[in-house]
mmCIF file with all atom_site columns, C-alpha atoms in Angstrom:
data_model
loop_
_atom_site.group_PDB
_atom_site.id
_atom_site.type_symbol
_atom_site.label_atom_id
_atom_site.label_alt_id
_atom_site.label_comp_id
_atom_site.label_asym_id
_atom_site.label_entity_id
_atom_site.label_seq_id
_atom_site.pdbx_PDB_ins_code
_atom_site.Cartn_x
_atom_site.Cartn_y
_atom_site.Cartn_z
_atom_site.occupancy
_atom_site.B_iso_or_equiv
_atom_site.pdbx_formal_charge
_atom_site.auth_seq_id
_atom_site.auth_comp_id
_atom_site.auth_asym_id
_atom_site.auth_atom_id
_atom_site.pdbx_PDB_model_num
ATOM 1   C CA . ALA A 1 1   ? -21.071 -31.039 -12.952 1.00 0.00 ? 552 ALA A CA 1
ATOM 2   C CA . THR A 1 2   ? -17.520 -32.057 -13.892 1.00 0.00 ? 553 THR A CA 1
ATOM 3   C CA . ASP A 1 3   ? -16.826 -28.756 -15.454 1.00 0.00 ? 554 ASP A CA 1
ATOM 4   C CA . ALA A 1 4   ? -18.120 -27.077 -12.263 1.00 0.00 ? 555 ALA A CA 1
ATOM 5   C CA . LEU A 1 5   ? -15.900 -29.187 -10.112 1.00 0.00 ? 556 LEU A CA 1
ATOM 6   C CA . SER A 1 6   ? -12.948 -28.473 -12.189 1.00 0.00 ? 557 SER A CA 1
ATOM 7   C CA . GLU A 1 7   ? -13.447 -24.755 -12.190 1.00 0.00 ? 558 GLU A CA 1
ATOM 8   C CA . ALA A 1 8   ? -14.078 -24.889 -8.317  1.00 0.00 ? 559 ALA A CA 1
ATOM 9   C CA . TYR A 1 9   ? -10.894 -26.797 -7.834  1.00 0.00 ? 560 TYR A CA 1
ATOM 10  C CA . ALA A 1 10  ? -8.894  -24.618 -9.854  1.00 0.00 ? 561 ALA A CA 1
ATOM 11  C CA . ARG A 1 11  ? -10.347 -21.249 -8.418  1.00 0.00 ? 562 ARG A CA 1
ATOM 12  C CA . GLY A 1 12  ? -10.310 -22.876 -4.767  1.00 0.00 ? 563 GLY A CA 1
ATOM 13  C CA . ARG A 1 13  ? -6.526  -23.396 -4.933  1.00 0.00 ? 564 ARG A CA 1
ATOM 14  C CA . TRP A 1 14  ? -5.857  -19.966 -5.972  1.00 0.00 ? 565 TRP A CA 1
ATOM 15  C CA . LEU A 1 15  ? -8.334  -18.512 -3.267  1.00 0.00 ? 566 LEU A CA 1
ATOM 16  C CA . LEU A 1 16  ? -6.657  -20.664 -0.567  1.00 0.00 ? 567 LEU A CA 1
ATOM 17  C CA . GLY A 1 17  ? -3.316  -19.411 -1.396  1.00 0.00 ? 568 GLY A CA 1
ATOM 18  C CA . LEU A 1 18  ? -4.526  -15.774 -1.243  1.00 0.00 ? 569 LEU A CA 1
ATOM 19  C CA . LEU A 1 19  ? -6.230  -16.570 2.045   1.00 0.00 ? 570 LEU A CA 1
ATOM 20  C CA . VAL A 1 20  ? -2.952  -17.703 3.575   1.00 0.00 ? 571 VAL A CA 1
ATOM 21  C CA . LEU A 1 21  ? -1.132  -14.732 2.199   1.00 0.00 ? 572 LEU A CA 1
ATOM 22  C CA . GLN A 1 22  ? -3.717  -12.201 3.440   1.00 0.00 ? 573 GLN A CA 1
ATOM 23  C CA . SER A 1 23  ? -3.653  -13.795 6.915   1.00 0.00 ? 574 SER A CA 1
ATOM 24  C CA . THR A 1 24  ? 0.019   -12.637 7.256   1.00 0.00 ? 575 THR A CA 1
ATOM 25  C CA . SER A 1 25  ? -1.406  -9.109  7.756   1.00 0.00 ? 576 SER A CA 1
ATOM 26  C CA . SER A 1 26  ? -2.260  -10.198 11.236  1.00 0.00 ? 577 SER A CA 1
ATOM 27  C CA . VAL A 1 27  ? 1.433   -10.934 11.965  1.00 0.00 ? 578 VAL A CA 1
ATOM 28  C CA . VAL A 1 28  ? 2.240   -7.290  11.007  1.00 0.00 ? 579 VAL A CA 1
ATOM 29  C CA . LEU A 1 29  ? -0.532  -5.863  13.152  1.00 0.00 ? 580 LEU A CA 1
ATOM 30  C CA . ASP A 1 30  ? 0.685   -7.993  16.056  1.00 0.00 ? 581 ASP A CA 1
ATOM 31  C CA . LYS A 1 31  ? 4.153   -6.447  15.540  1.00 0.00 ? 582 LYS A CA 1
ATOM 32  C CA . TYR A 1 32  ? 2.802   -2.910  15.863  1.00 0.00 ? 583 TYR A CA 1
ATOM 33  C CA . GLN A 1 33  ? 0.407   -3.409  18.714  1.00 0.00 ? 584 GLN A CA 1
ATOM 34  C CA . GLU A 1 34  ? 1.987   -0.524  20.734  1.00 0.00 ? 585 GLU A CA 1
ATOM 35  C CA . LEU A 1 35  ? 1.667   1.919   17.784  1.00 0.00 ? 586 LEU A CA 1
ATOM 36  C CA . LEU A 1 36  ? -1.951  0.936   17.292  1.00 0.00 ? 587 LEU A CA 1
ATOM 37  C CA . LYS A 1 37  ? -2.767  1.360   20.776  1.00 0.00 ? 588 LYS A CA 1
ATOM 38  C CA . ASP A 1 38  ? -1.003  4.812   21.320  1.00 0.00 ? 589 ASP A CA 1
ATOM 39  C CA . HIS A 1 39  ? -2.203  6.123   18.050  1.00 0.00 ? 590 HIS A CA 1
ATOM 40  C CA . ILE A 1 40  ? -5.744  5.177   17.317  1.00 0.00 ? 591 ILE A CA 1
ATOM 41  C CA . VAL A 1 41  ? -5.848  7.290   14.204  1.00 0.00 ? 592 VAL A CA 1
ATOM 42  C CA . VAL A 1 42  ? -3.929  4.672   12.259  1.00 0.00 ? 593 VAL A CA 1
ATOM 43  C CA . THR A 1 43  ? -6.499  2.001   13.067  1.00 0.00 ? 594 THR A CA 1
ATOM 44  C CA . LEU A 1 44  ? -9.380  4.477   12.122  1.00 0.00 ? 595 LEU A CA 1
ATOM 45  C CA . PHE A 1 45  ? -7.717  4.984   8.765   1.00 0.00 ? 596 PHE A CA 1
ATOM 46  C CA . LEU A 1 46  ? -6.196  1.711   8.002   1.00 0.00 ? 597 LEU A CA 1
ATOM 47  C CA . THR A 1 47  ? -8.928  0.355   5.893   1.00 0.00 ? 598 THR A CA 1
ATOM 48  C CA . MET A 1 48  ? -9.160  3.478   3.773   1.00 0.00 ? 599 MET A CA 1
ATOM 49  C CA . LEU A 1 49  ? -5.429  3.214   3.128   1.00 0.00 ? 600 LEU A CA 1
ATOM 50  C CA . VAL A 1 50  ? -5.311  -0.423  2.115   1.00 0.00 ? 601 VAL A CA 1
ATOM 51  C CA . GLY A 1 51  ? -8.506  0.043   0.232   1.00 0.00 ? 602 GLY A CA 1
ATOM 52  C CA . ALA A 1 52  ? -6.919  2.839   -1.820  1.00 0.00 ? 603 ALA A CA 1
ATOM 53  C CA . GLY A 1 53  ? -3.978  0.560   -2.447  1.00 0.00 ? 604 GLY A CA 1
ATOM 54  C CA . GLY A 1 54  ? -5.944  -2.258  -3.651  1.00 0.00 ? 605 GLY A CA 1
ATOM 55  C CA . ASN A 1 55  ? -8.157  -0.041  -5.898  1.00 0.00 ? 606 ASN A CA 1
ATOM 56  C CA . CYS A 1 56  ? -5.128  1.799   -7.654  1.00 0.00 ? 607 CYS A CA 1
ATOM 57  C CA . GLY A 1 57  ? -3.330  -1.546  -8.019  1.00 0.00 ? 608 GLY A CA 1
ATOM 58  C CA . ASN A 1 58  ? -6.391  -3.085  -9.650  1.00 0.00 ? 609 ASN A CA 1
ATOM 59  C CA . GLN A 1 59  ? -6.754  -0.206  -12.012 1.00 0.00 ? 610 GLN A CA 1
ATOM 60  C CA . SER A 1 60  ? -3.082  -0.685  -13.185 1.00 0.00 ? 611 SER A CA 1
ATOM 61  C CA . ALA A 1 61  ? -3.676  -4.299  -13.473 1.00 0.00 ? 612 ALA A CA 1
ATOM 62  C CA . ILE A 1 62  ? -6.795  -3.904  -15.562 1.00 0.00 ? 613 ILE A CA 1
ATOM 63  C CA . GLN A 1 63  ? -4.906  -1.634  -18.006 1.00 0.00 ? 614 GLN A CA 1
ATOM 64  C CA . VAL A 1 64  ? -2.139  -4.161  -18.436 1.00 0.00 ? 615 VAL A CA 1
ATOM 65  C CA . ILE A 1 65  ? -4.561  -7.148  -18.550 1.00 0.00 ? 616 ILE A CA 1
ATOM 66  C CA . ARG A 1 66  ? -6.576  -5.355  -21.241 1.00 0.00 ? 617 ARG A CA 1
ATOM 67  C CA . GLY A 1 67  ? -3.551  -4.563  -23.214 1.00 0.00 ? 618 GLY A CA 1
ATOM 68  C CA . LEU A 1 68  ? -2.279  -8.198  -23.159 1.00 0.00 ? 619 LEU A CA 1
ATOM 69  C CA . ALA A 1 69  ? -5.737  -9.413  -24.164 1.00 0.00 ? 620 ALA A CA 1
ATOM 70  C CA . THR A 1 70  ? -5.940  -7.066  -27.088 1.00 0.00 ? 621 THR A CA 1
ATOM 71  C CA . GLY A 1 71  ? -2.587  -7.405  -28.256 1.00 0.00 ? 622 GLY A CA 1
ATOM 72  C CA . SER A 1 72  ? -1.564  -3.786  -27.666 1.00 0.00 ? 623 SER A CA 1
ATOM 73  C CA . LEU A 1 73  ? 0.849   -4.979  -25.066 1.00 0.00 ? 624 LEU A CA 1
ATOM 74  C CA . ASN A 1 74  ? 3.173   -7.929  -25.048 1.00 0.00 ? 625 ASN A CA 1
ATOM 75  C CA . THR A 1 75  ? 5.537   -9.605  -22.632 1.00 0.00 ? 626 THR A CA 1
ATOM 76  C CA . THR A 1 76  ? 8.737   -8.393  -24.025 1.00 0.00 ? 627 THR A CA 1
ATOM 77  C CA . TRP A 1 77  ? 11.164  -6.394  -21.759 1.00 0.00 ? 628 TRP A CA 1
ATOM 78  C CA . PRO A 1 78  ? 10.857  -3.084  -23.609 1.00 0.00 ? 629 PRO A CA 1
ATOM 79  C CA . CYS A 1 79  ? 7.024   -3.203  -23.609 1.00 0.00 ? 630 CYS A CA 1
ATOM 80  C CA . PHE A 1 80  ? 7.134   -3.905  -19.926 1.00 0.00 ? 631 PHE A CA 1
ATOM 81  C CA . LEU A 1 81  ? 9.477   -1.042  -19.027 1.00 0.00 ? 632 LEU A CA 1
ATOM 82  C CA . ARG A 1 82  ? 7.370   1.420   -21.137 1.00 0.00 ? 633 ARG A CA 1
ATOM 83  C CA . THR A 1 83  ? 4.365   0.350   -19.387 1.00 0.00 ? 634 THR A CA 1
ATOM 84  C CA . PHE A 1 84  ? 5.828   0.421   -15.992 1.00 0.00 ? 635 PHE A CA 1
ATOM 85  C CA . ARG A 1 85  ? 7.242   3.867   -16.337 1.00 0.00 ? 636 ARG A CA 1
ATOM 86  C CA . GLN A 1 86  ? 3.936   5.094   -17.412 1.00 0.00 ? 637 GLN A CA 1
ATOM 87  C CA . GLN A 1 87  ? 2.071   3.543   -14.545 1.00 0.00 ? 638 GLN A CA 1
ATOM 88  C CA . ILE A 1 88  ? 4.690   4.766   -12.139 1.00 0.00 ? 639 ILE A CA 1
ATOM 89  C CA . ALA A 1 89  ? 4.156   8.301   -13.355 1.00 0.00 ? 640 ALA A CA 1
ATOM 90  C CA . VAL A 1 90  ? 0.374   7.896   -13.183 1.00 0.00 ? 641 VAL A CA 1
ATOM 91  C CA . GLY A 1 91  ? 0.769   6.380   -9.731  1.00 0.00 ? 642 GLY A CA 1
ATOM 92  C CA . SER A 1 92  ? 2.976   9.231   -8.523  1.00 0.00 ? 643 SER A CA 1
ATOM 93  C CA . LEU A 1 93  ? 0.370   11.863  -9.719  1.00 0.00 ? 644 LEU A CA 1
ATOM 94  C CA . LEU A 1 94  ? -2.457  9.858   -7.967  1.00 0.00 ? 645 LEU A CA 1
ATOM 95  C CA . GLY A 1 95  ? -0.266  9.452   -4.924  1.00 0.00 ? 646 GLY A CA 1
ATOM 96  C CA . VAL A 1 96  ? 0.205   13.203  -4.478  1.00 0.00 ? 647 VAL A CA 1
ATOM 97  C CA . ALA A 1 97  ? -3.454  13.979  -5.113  1.00 0.00 ? 648 ALA A CA 1
ATOM 98  C CA . LEU A 1 98  ? -4.764  11.253  -2.735  1.00 0.00 ? 649 LEU A CA 1
ATOM 99  C CA . GLY A 1 99  ? -2.169  12.239  -0.123  1.00 0.00 ? 650 GLY A CA 1
ATOM 100 C CA . VAL A 1 100 ? -3.599  15.766  -0.083  1.00 0.00 ? 651 VAL A CA 1
ATOM 101 C CA . GLY A 1 101 ? -7.139  14.374  -0.015  1.00 0.00 ? 652 GLY A CA 1
ATOM 102 C CA . GLY A 1 102 ? -6.073  12.103  2.875   1.00 0.00 ? 653 GLY A CA 1
ATOM 103 C CA . TYR A 1 103 ? -4.491  14.945  4.833   1.00 0.00 ? 654 TYR A CA 1
ATOM 104 C CA . ALA A 1 104 ? -7.716  16.967  4.489   1.00 0.00 ? 655 ALA A CA 1
ATOM 105 C CA . ARG A 1 105 ? -9.823  14.029  5.547   1.00 0.00 ? 656 ARG A CA 1
ATOM 106 C CA . VAL A 1 106 ? -7.618  13.423  8.687   1.00 0.00 ? 657 VAL A CA 1
ATOM 107 C CA . SER A 1 107 ? -7.740  17.041  9.562   1.00 0.00 ? 658 SER A CA 1
ATOM 108 C CA . LEU A 1 108 ? -11.407 17.387  9.047   1.00 0.00 ? 659 LEU A CA 1
ATOM 109 C CA . SER A 1 109 ? -11.938 14.486  11.376  1.00 0.00 ? 660 SER A CA 1
ATOM 110 C CA . GLY A 1 110 ? -10.202 16.265  14.189  1.00 0.00 ? 661 GLY A CA 1
ATOM 111 C CA . GLY A 1 111 ? -6.773  14.637  13.772  1.00 0.00 ? 662 GLY A CA 1
ATOM 112 C CA . SER A 1 112 ? -3.730  16.565  14.577  1.00 0.00 ? 663 SER A CA 1
ATOM 113 C CA . THR A 1 113 ? -1.159  17.897  11.995  1.00 0.00 ? 664 THR A CA 1
ATOM 114 C CA . THR A 1 114 ? 1.213   15.079  12.750  1.00 0.00 ? 665 THR A CA 1
ATOM 115 C CA . ASP A 1 115 ? -1.578  12.432  12.391  1.00 0.00 ? 666 ASP A CA 1
ATOM 116 C CA . ALA A 1 116 ? -2.569  13.932  8.976   1.00 0.00 ? 667 ALA A CA 1
ATOM 117 C CA . ALA A 1 117 ? 1.080   14.071  7.814   1.00 0.00 ? 668 ALA A CA 1
ATOM 118 C CA . ALA A 1 118 ? 1.644   10.475  8.774   1.00 0.00 ? 669 ALA A CA 1
ATOM 119 C CA . ILE A 1 119 ? -1.602  9.109   7.106   1.00 0.00 ? 670 ILE A CA 1
ATOM 120 C CA . SER A 1 120 ? -1.164  11.264  4.026   1.00 0.00 ? 671 SER A CA 1
ATOM 121 C CA . ALA A 1 121 ? 2.485   10.045  3.571   1.00 0.00 ? 672 ALA A CA 1
ATOM 122 C CA . ALA A 1 122 ? 1.497   6.463   4.001   1.00 0.00 ? 673 ALA A CA 1
ATOM 123 C CA . LEU A 1 123 ? -1.356  6.852   1.547   1.00 0.00 ? 674 LEU A CA 1
ATOM 124 C CA . ALA A 1 124 ? 0.902   8.384   -1.146  1.00 0.00 ? 675 ALA A CA 1
ATOM 125 C CA . VAL A 1 125 ? 3.433   5.652   -0.751  1.00 0.00 ? 676 VAL A CA 1
ATOM 126 C CA . ILE A 1 126 ? 0.833   2.953   -0.885  1.00 0.00 ? 677 ILE A CA 1
ATOM 127 C CA . VAL A 1 127 ? -0.752  4.243   -4.033  1.00 0.00 ? 678 VAL A CA 1
ATOM 128 C CA . VAL A 1 128 ? 2.484   4.413   -5.973  1.00 0.00 ? 679 VAL A CA 1
ATOM 129 C CA . SER A 1 129 ? 3.500   1.008   -4.616  1.00 0.00 ? 680 SER A CA 1
ATOM 130 C CA . SER A 1 130 ? 0.165   -0.437  -5.692  1.00 0.00 ? 681 SER A CA 1
ATOM 131 C CA . ALA A 1 131 ? 0.431   1.147   -9.227  1.00 0.00 ? 682 ALA A CA 1
ATOM 132 C CA . ALA A 1 132 ? 3.953   -0.684  -9.624  1.00 0.00 ? 683 ALA A CA 1
ATOM 133 C CA . ALA A 1 133 ? 2.673   -3.987  -8.248  1.00 0.00 ? 684 ALA A CA 1
ATOM 134 C CA . GLY A 1 134 ? -0.413  -3.845  -10.368 1.00 0.00 ? 685 GLY A CA 1
ATOM 135 C CA . THR A 1 135 ? 1.668   -3.409  -13.442 1.00 0.00 ? 686 THR A CA 1
ATOM 136 C CA . VAL A 1 136 ? 4.240   -6.140  -12.566 1.00 0.00 ? 687 VAL A CA 1
ATOM 137 C CA . LEU A 1 137 ? 1.906   -8.968  -11.548 1.00 0.00 ? 688 LEU A CA 1
ATOM 138 C CA . PRO A 1 138 ? -0.002  -9.290  -15.004 1.00 0.00 ? 689 PRO A CA 1
ATOM 139 C CA . PHE A 1 139 ? 3.363   -9.325  -16.858 1.00 0.00 ? 690 PHE A CA 1
ATOM 140 C CA . ALA A 1 140 ? 4.934   -11.814 -14.389 1.00 0.00 ? 691 ALA A CA 1
ATOM 141 C CA . PHE A 1 141 ? 1.822   -14.086 -14.653 1.00 0.00 ? 692 PHE A CA 1
ATOM 142 C CA . ALA A 1 142 ? 1.769   -13.923 -18.374 1.00 0.00 ? 693 ALA A CA 1
ATOM 143 C CA . ARG A 1 143 ? 5.589   -14.791 -18.577 1.00 0.00 ? 694 ARG A CA 1
ATOM 144 C CA . ALA A 1 144 ? 4.977   -17.632 -16.059 1.00 0.00 ? 695 ALA A CA 1
ATOM 145 C CA . GLY A 1 145 ? 2.172   -19.075 -18.133 1.00 0.00 ? 696 GLY A CA 1
ATOM 146 C CA . VAL A 1 146 ? -0.526  -18.062 -15.593 1.00 0.00 ? 697 VAL A CA 1
ATOM 147 C CA . ASP A 1 147 ? -3.728  -16.352 -16.449 1.00 0.00 ? 698 ASP A CA 1
ATOM 148 C CA . PRO A 1 148 ? -2.854  -12.547 -16.031 1.00 0.00 ? 699 PRO A CA 1
ATOM 149 C CA . ALA A 1 149 ? -6.658  -12.199 -14.977 1.00 0.00 ? 700 ALA A CA 1
ATOM 150 C CA . ASN A 1 150 ? -5.598  -13.601 -11.775 1.00 0.00 ? 701 ASN A CA 1
ATOM 151 C CA . SER A 1 151 ? -3.583  -10.569 -10.776 1.00 0.00 ? 702 SER A CA 1
ATOM 152 C CA . GLY A 1 152 ? -6.751  -8.663  -10.241 1.00 0.00 ? 703 GLY A CA 1
ATOM 153 C CA . THR A 1 153 ? -7.585  -10.620 -7.073  1.00 0.00 ? 704 THR A CA 1
ATOM 154 C CA . SER A 1 154 ? -3.967  -11.128 -6.237  1.00 0.00 ? 705 SER A CA 1
ATOM 155 C CA . ILE A 1 155 ? -3.160  -7.295  -6.225  1.00 0.00 ? 706 ILE A CA 1
ATOM 156 C CA . GLN A 1 156 ? -6.037  -6.753  -3.751  1.00 0.00 ? 707 GLN A CA 1
ATOM 157 C CA . VAL A 1 157 ? -4.525  -9.217  -1.176  1.00 0.00 ? 708 VAL A CA 1
ATOM 158 C CA . LEU A 1 158 ? -0.983  -8.144  -1.816  1.00 0.00 ? 709 LEU A CA 1
ATOM 159 C CA . MET A 1 159 ? -1.804  -4.559  -1.116  1.00 0.00 ? 710 MET A CA 1
ATOM 160 C CA . ASP A 1 160 ? -3.751  -5.518  1.911   1.00 0.00 ? 711 ASP A CA 1
ATOM 161 C CA . VAL A 1 161 ? -0.628  -6.924  3.372   1.00 0.00 ? 712 VAL A CA 1
ATOM 162 C CA . ALA A 1 162 ? 1.701   -4.359  1.848   1.00 0.00 ? 713 ALA A CA 1
ATOM 163 C CA . GLY A 1 163 ? -0.677  -1.645  2.876   1.00 0.00 ? 714 GLY A CA 1
ATOM 164 C CA . VAL A 1 164 ? -0.663  -2.529  6.500   1.00 0.00 ? 715 VAL A CA 1
ATOM 165 C CA . THR A 1 165 ? 3.096   -2.839  6.553   1.00 0.00 ? 716 THR A CA 1
ATOM 166 C CA . ILE A 1 166 ? 3.569   0.486   4.887   1.00 0.00 ? 717 ILE A CA 1
ATOM 167 C CA . THR A 1 167 ? 1.071   2.345   7.002   1.00 0.00 ? 718 THR A CA 1
ATOM 168 C CA . CYS A 1 168 ? 2.497   1.137   10.114  1.00 0.00 ? 719 CYS A CA 1
ATOM 169 C CA . GLY A 1 169 ? 6.048   1.526   9.167   1.00 0.00 ? 720 GLY A CA 1
ATOM 170 C CA . ILE A 1 170 ? 5.681   5.245   7.925   1.00 0.00 ? 721 ILE A CA 1
ATOM 171 C CA . CYS A 1 171 ? 3.507   6.225   10.802  1.00 0.00 ? 722 CYS A CA 1
ATOM 172 C CA . ARG A 1 172 ? 5.878   4.833   13.484  1.00 0.00 ? 723 ARG A CA 1
ATOM 173 C CA . ALA A 1 173 ? 8.725   6.559   11.773  1.00 0.00 ? 724 ALA A CA 1
ATOM 174 C CA . VAL A 1 174 ? 6.729   9.935   11.529  1.00 0.00 ? 725 VAL A CA 1
ATOM 175 C CA . PHE A 1 175 ? 5.488   9.709   15.119  1.00 0.00 ? 726 PHE A CA 1
ATOM 176 C CA . ALA A 1 176 ? 8.909   8.801   16.441  1.00 0.00 ? 727 ALA A CA 1
ATOM 177 C CA . TYR A 1 177 ? 10.555  11.772  14.557  1.00 0.00 ? 728 TYR A CA 1
ATOM 178 C CA . VAL A 1 178 ? 7.960   14.287  15.792  1.00 0.00 ? 729 VAL A CA 1
ATOM 179 C CA . ALA A 1 179 ? 8.446   12.923  19.353  1.00 0.00 ? 730 ALA A CA 1
ATOM 180 C CA . GLN A 1 180 ? 12.234  13.124  19.223  1.00 0.00 ? 731 GLN A CA 1
ATOM 181 C CA . THR A 1 181 ? 11.956  16.702  17.752  1.00 0.00 ? 732 THR A CA 1
ATOM 182 C CA . HIS A 1 182 ? 9.553   17.875  20.550  1.00 0.00 ? 733 HIS A CA 1
ATOM 183 C CA . HIS A 1 183 ? 11.939  16.402  23.019  1.00 0.00 ? 734 HIS A CA 1
ATOM 184 C CA . LEU A 1 184 ? 14.921  18.194  21.636  1.00 0.00 ? 735 LEU A CA 1
ATOM 185 C CA . ALA A 1 185 ? 13.084  21.483  21.395  1.00 0.00 ? 736 ALA A CA 1
ATOM 186 C CA . GLU A 1 186 ? 12.028  21.013  25.161  1.00 0.00 ? 737 GLU A CA 1
ATOM 187 C CA . SER A 1 187 ? 15.600  20.182  26.064  1.00 0.00 ? 738 SER A CA 1
ATOM 188 C CA . ILE A 1 188 ? 16.879  23.417  24.393  1.00 0.00 ? 739 ILE A CA 1
ATOM 189 C CA . THR A 1 189 ? 14.308  25.495  25.880  1.00 0.00 ? 740 THR A CA 1
ATOM 190 C CA . SER A 1 190 ? 15.018  24.097  29.442  1.00 0.00 ? 741 SER A CA 1
ATOM 191 C CA . ALA A 1 191 ? 18.692  24.672  28.965  1.00 0.00 ? 742 ALA A CA 1
ATOM 192 C CA . ALA A 1 192 ? 18.179  28.263  27.741  1.00 0.00 ? 743 ALA A CA 1
ATOM 193 C CA . THR A 1 193 ? 15.850  28.892  30.670  1.00 0.00 ? 744 THR A CA 1
ATOM 194 C CA . ALA A 1 194 ? 18.458  27.576  33.174  1.00 0.00 ? 745 ALA A CA 1
ATOM 195 C CA . MET A 1 195 ? 21.198  29.736  31.587  1.00 0.00 ? 746 MET A CA 1
ATOM 196 C CA . GLY A 1 196 ? 18.913  32.702  31.894  1.00 0.00 ? 747 GLY A CA 1
ATOM 197 C CA . ALA A 1 197 ? 18.069  32.229  35.464  1.00 0.00 ? 748 ALA A CA 1
ATOM 198 C CA . GLY A 1 198 ? 21.998  31.481  36.254  1.00 0.00 ? 749 GLY A CA 1
ATOM 199 C CA . ALA A 1 199 ? 22.745  34.817  34.699  1.00 0.00 ? 750 ALA A CA 1
#
């Protein structure tokens, strides 16, 4: 019973901290209320995006945790840099591939070209970011004397919050750019029409 209480206490503290961290995603969502209201496509695919980030980050974390456990990796700076570069390369390839898949998924569901571009761009950035975070966390935990295995759950929560932030930020930028471009094109067309009528 004592062992069970000790384990529950140790895990409970960690889970409580992650719960508090994950709750900050609501702050991000509140900040982007207008975006989510005007572009329902972001809400529809948000779970897919943050899920991809958590899965990719967890894969990278598992690679590092396994390496640290077997001794094929250590916490020295050269080993970290070598591993980090490799995981960034893998994450970039995955980001491009999943970005293309995300574009197709949005298009097939009836989304516009702008919707598909925004979602796929966010997906690509999330995947690369999660690969980076999934590599850094186990090394950081190991250096700090914390069990690197904790990075598995931590990366899921971290990418939930980061994924929401990245998605909303990129989508807002893409939608604003497209709207500005359309407005500029309409202004030029109107000016050209007015000049033609005056002539």
